[in-house]
Coordinates of C-alpha atoms in Angstrom, one line a residue:
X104 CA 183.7 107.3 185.7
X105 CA 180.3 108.1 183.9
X106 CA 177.5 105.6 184.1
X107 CA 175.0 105.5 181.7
X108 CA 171.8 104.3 183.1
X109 CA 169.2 106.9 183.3
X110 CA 167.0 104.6 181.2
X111 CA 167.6 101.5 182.9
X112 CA 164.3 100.7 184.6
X113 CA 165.6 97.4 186.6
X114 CA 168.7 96.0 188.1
X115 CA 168.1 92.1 187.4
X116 CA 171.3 91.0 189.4
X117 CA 170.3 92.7 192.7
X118 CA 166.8 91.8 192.2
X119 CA 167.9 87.9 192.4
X120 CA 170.3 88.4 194.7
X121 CA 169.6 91.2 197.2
X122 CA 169.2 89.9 200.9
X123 CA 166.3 92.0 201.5
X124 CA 162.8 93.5 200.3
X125 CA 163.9 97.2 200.6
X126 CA 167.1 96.7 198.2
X127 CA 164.6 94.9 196.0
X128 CA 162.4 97.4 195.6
X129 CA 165.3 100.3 194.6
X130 CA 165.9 97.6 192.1
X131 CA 162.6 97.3 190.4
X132 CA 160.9 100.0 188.4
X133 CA 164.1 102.4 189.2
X134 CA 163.1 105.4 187.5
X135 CA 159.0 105.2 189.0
X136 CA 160.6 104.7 192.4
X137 CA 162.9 107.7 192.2
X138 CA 160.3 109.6 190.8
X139 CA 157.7 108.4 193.5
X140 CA 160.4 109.1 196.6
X141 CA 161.0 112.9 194.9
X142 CA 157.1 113.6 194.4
X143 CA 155.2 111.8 196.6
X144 CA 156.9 110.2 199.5
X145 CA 159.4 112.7 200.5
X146 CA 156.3 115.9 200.0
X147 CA 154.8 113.6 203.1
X148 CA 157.7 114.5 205.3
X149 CA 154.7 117.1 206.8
X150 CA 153.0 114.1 208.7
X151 CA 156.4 113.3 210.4
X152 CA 155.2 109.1 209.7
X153 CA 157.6 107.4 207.8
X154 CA 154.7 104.5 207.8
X155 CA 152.1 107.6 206.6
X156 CA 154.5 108.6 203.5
X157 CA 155.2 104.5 202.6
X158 CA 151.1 104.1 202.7
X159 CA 150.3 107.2 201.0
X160 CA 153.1 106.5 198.3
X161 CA 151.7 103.0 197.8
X162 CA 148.3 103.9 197.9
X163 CA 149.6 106.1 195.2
X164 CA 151.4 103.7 193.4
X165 CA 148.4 100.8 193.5
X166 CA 146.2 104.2 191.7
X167 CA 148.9 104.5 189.4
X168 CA 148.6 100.8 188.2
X169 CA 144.6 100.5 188.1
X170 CA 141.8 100.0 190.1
X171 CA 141.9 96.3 190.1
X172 CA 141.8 95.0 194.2
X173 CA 145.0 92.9 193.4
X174 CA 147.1 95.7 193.0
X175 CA 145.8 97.2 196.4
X176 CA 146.3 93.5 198.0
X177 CA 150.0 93.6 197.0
X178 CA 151.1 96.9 197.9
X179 CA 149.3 96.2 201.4
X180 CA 150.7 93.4 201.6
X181 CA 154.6 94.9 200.8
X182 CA 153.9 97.6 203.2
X183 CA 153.3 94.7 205.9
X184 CA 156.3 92.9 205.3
X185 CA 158.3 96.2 205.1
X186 CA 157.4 97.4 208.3
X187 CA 158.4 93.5 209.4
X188 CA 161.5 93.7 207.8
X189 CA 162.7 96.9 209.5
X190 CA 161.0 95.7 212.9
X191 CA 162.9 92.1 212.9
X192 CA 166.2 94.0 211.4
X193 CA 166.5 96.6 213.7
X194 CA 165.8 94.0 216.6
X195 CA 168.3 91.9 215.5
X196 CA 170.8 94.1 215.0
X197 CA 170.7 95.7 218.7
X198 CA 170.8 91.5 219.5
X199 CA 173.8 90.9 217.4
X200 CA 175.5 94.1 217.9
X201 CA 179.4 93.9 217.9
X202 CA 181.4 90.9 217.6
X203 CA 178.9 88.5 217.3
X204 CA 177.3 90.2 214.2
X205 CA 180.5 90.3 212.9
X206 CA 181.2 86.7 212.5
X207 CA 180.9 85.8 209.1
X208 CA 179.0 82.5 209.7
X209 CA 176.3 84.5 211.5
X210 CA 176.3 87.5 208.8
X211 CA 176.3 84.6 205.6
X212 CA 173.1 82.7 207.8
X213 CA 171.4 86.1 208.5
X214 CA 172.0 87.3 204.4
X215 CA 170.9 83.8 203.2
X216 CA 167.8 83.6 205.3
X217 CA 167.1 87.1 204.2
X218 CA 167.3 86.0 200.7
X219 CA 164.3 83.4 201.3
X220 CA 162.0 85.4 203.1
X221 CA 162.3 88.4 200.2
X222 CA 162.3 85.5 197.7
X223 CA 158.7 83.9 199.2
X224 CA 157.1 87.6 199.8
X225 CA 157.7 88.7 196.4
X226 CA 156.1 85.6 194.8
X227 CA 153.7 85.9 197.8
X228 CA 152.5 89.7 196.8
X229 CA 153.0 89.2 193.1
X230 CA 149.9 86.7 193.6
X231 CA 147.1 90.0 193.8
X232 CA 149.4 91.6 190.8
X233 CA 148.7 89.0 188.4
X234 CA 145.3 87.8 189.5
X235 CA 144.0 90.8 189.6
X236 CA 140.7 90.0 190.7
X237 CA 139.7 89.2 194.7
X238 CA 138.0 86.1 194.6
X239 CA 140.7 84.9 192.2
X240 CA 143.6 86.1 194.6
X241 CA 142.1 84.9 197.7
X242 CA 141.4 81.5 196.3
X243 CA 145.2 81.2 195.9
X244 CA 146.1 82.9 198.9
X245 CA 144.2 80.8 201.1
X246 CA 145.1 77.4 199.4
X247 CA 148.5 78.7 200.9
X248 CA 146.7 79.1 204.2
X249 CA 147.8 82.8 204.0
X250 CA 150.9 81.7 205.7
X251 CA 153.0 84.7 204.5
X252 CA 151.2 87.7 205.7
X253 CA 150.5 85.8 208.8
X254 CA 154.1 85.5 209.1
X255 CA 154.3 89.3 208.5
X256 CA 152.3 90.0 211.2
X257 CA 153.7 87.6 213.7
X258 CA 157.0 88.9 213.2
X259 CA 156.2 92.4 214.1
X260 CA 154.2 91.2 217.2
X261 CA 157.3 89.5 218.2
X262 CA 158.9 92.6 217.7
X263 CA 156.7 94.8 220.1
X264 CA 156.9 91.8 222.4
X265 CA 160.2 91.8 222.9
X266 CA 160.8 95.2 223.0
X267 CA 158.4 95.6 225.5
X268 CA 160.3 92.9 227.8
X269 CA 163.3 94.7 226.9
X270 CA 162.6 98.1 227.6
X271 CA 165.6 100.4 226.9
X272 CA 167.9 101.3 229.9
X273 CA 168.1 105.0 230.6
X274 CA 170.7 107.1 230.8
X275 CA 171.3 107.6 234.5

């Protein structure tokens, strides 16, 4: 069946409704985030990173947008909760591997709580994007007590925490 949406720049459905900040992204600005994986983040492939390529691409993409700080505070700030997201996912899903992941009541719990986590870091980052300005961004940001990226960061300490009480069993 031919589609025709080469010129659609958003998908408004998954951006409501996707469980996670990754899908969200592919969702918003489609055709700059094709064009950004094709040009910039996939030409990183030399550094063997996939963290270098992400900062280098955002780096990139807070250039593209302006010089204001905000724009650099929110693509920091989605690079954080990205790195989170894939931390806490990947943990989880070694956790909940096999049956138990497969329970719906655990899968619906684990989509829905993914929901509100994307849901409060987008209007968390989207705070630098609009303010623009660092005094105005970090007034707002630290009426909120910064309680996002702190969460960020907690979550990918957990992370190495765990994974460093868990150490993976080798192959004997």
């Amino acid at each position: 069946k031919q589609q025709w949406t080469r010129l659609r720049n958003a998908d408004y459905t998954a951006i409501e409704l996707t469980t996670d900040l990754q899908e969200l992204i592919n969702a918003w600005n489609i055709r700059t985030n094709a064009w950004c994986k094709s040009y910039i983040y996939k030409r990183c492939a030399f550094l063997g990173s996939r963290q270098a390529s992400t900062i280098i691409t955002m780096v990139f993409l807070a250039i593209w947008h302006g010089l204001y700080p905000g724009y650099y505070m929110c693509f920091l700030f989605e690079f954080i909760c990205l790195q989170a997201e894939r931390d806490f996912m990947r943990m989880v899903g070694k956790l909940l591997s096999g049956v138990v992941y497969e329970h719906s009541v655990i899968r619906y719990a684990m989509s829905f709580g993914g929901w509100v986590v994307k849901t409060l870091h987008l209007s968390w980052g989207l705070i630098g994007f609009v303010m623009l300005d660092y005094q105005s961004s970090y007034k707002v940001m630290s009426s909120l007590y910064f309680v996002n990226p702190i969460g960020a960061i907690l979550t990918i300490v957990f992370v190495v925490v765990v994974s460093v009480m868990n150490p993976k069993k080798k192959a004997s």
